[in-house]
C-alpha atoms as a printed R data frame, in Angstrom:
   type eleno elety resid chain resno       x       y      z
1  ATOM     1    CA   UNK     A     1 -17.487  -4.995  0.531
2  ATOM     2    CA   UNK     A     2 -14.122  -2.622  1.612
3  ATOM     3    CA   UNK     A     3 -13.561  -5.518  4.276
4  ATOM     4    CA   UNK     A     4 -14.046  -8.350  1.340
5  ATOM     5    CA   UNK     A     5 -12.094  -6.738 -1.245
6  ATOM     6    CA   UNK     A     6  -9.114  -6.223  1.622
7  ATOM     7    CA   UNK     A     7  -9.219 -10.105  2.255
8  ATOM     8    CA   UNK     A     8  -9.226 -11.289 -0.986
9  ATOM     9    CA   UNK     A     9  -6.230  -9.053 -1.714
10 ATOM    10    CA   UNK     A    10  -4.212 -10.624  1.546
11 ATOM    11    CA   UNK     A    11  -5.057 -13.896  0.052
12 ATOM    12    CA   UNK     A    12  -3.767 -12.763 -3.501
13 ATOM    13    CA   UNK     A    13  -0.845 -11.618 -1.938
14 ATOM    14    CA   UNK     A    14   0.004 -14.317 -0.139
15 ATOM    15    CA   UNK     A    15  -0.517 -16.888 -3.603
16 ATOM    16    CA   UNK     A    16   1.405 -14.229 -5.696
17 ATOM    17    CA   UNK     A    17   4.592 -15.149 -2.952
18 ATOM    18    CA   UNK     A    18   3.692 -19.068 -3.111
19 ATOM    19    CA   UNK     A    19   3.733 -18.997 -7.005
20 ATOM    20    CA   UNK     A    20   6.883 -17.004 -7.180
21 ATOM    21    CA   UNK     A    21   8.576 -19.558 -4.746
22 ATOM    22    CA   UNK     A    22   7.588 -22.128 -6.545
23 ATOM    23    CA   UNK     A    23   8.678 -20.457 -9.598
24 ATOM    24    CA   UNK     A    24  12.275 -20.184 -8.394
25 ATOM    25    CA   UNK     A    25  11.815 -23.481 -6.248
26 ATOM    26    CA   UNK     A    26  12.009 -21.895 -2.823
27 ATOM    27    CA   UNK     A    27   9.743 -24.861 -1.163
Protein backbone atom coordinates (compact mmCIF):
# COMPACT_ATOMS: atom_id res chain seq x y z
CA UNK A 1 0.00 0.00 0.00
CA UNK A 2 3.19 2.55 1.19
CA UNK A 3 4.54 1.74 -2.46
CA UNK A 4 0.85 2.58 -4.05
CA UNK A 5 0.13 5.55 -2.11
CA UNK A 6 3.94 6.89 -3.14
CA UNK A 7 2.97 6.39 -6.92
CA UNK A 8 -0.16 7.84 -6.97
CA UNK A 9 1.33 10.90 -5.26
CA UNK A 10 4.28 11.14 -8.15
CA UNK A 11 1.46 10.99 -10.54
CA UNK A 12 -0.51 13.80 -8.61
CA UNK A 13 2.43 15.71 -8.62
CA UNK A 14 3.26 15.55 -11.87
CA UNK A 15 -0.78 16.61 -13.04
CA UNK A 16 -0.71 19.36 -10.28
CA UNK A 17 2.54 20.89 -12.64
CA UNK A 18 0.57 20.06 -16.04
CA UNK A 19 -2.61 21.89 -14.74
CA UNK A 20 -0.69 24.82 -13.45
CA UNK A 21 1.07 25.13 -16.93
CA UNK A 22 -1.79 25.01 -18.54
CA UNK A 23 -3.24 27.43 -16.23
CA UNK A 24 -0.63 30.07 -17.07
CA UNK A 25 -0.29 28.58 -20.72
CA UNK A 26 3.22 27.22 -20.39
CA UNK A 27 2.54 24.36 -23.22
Amino acid sequence: IRRENGAIRRENGAIRRENGAIRRGGF
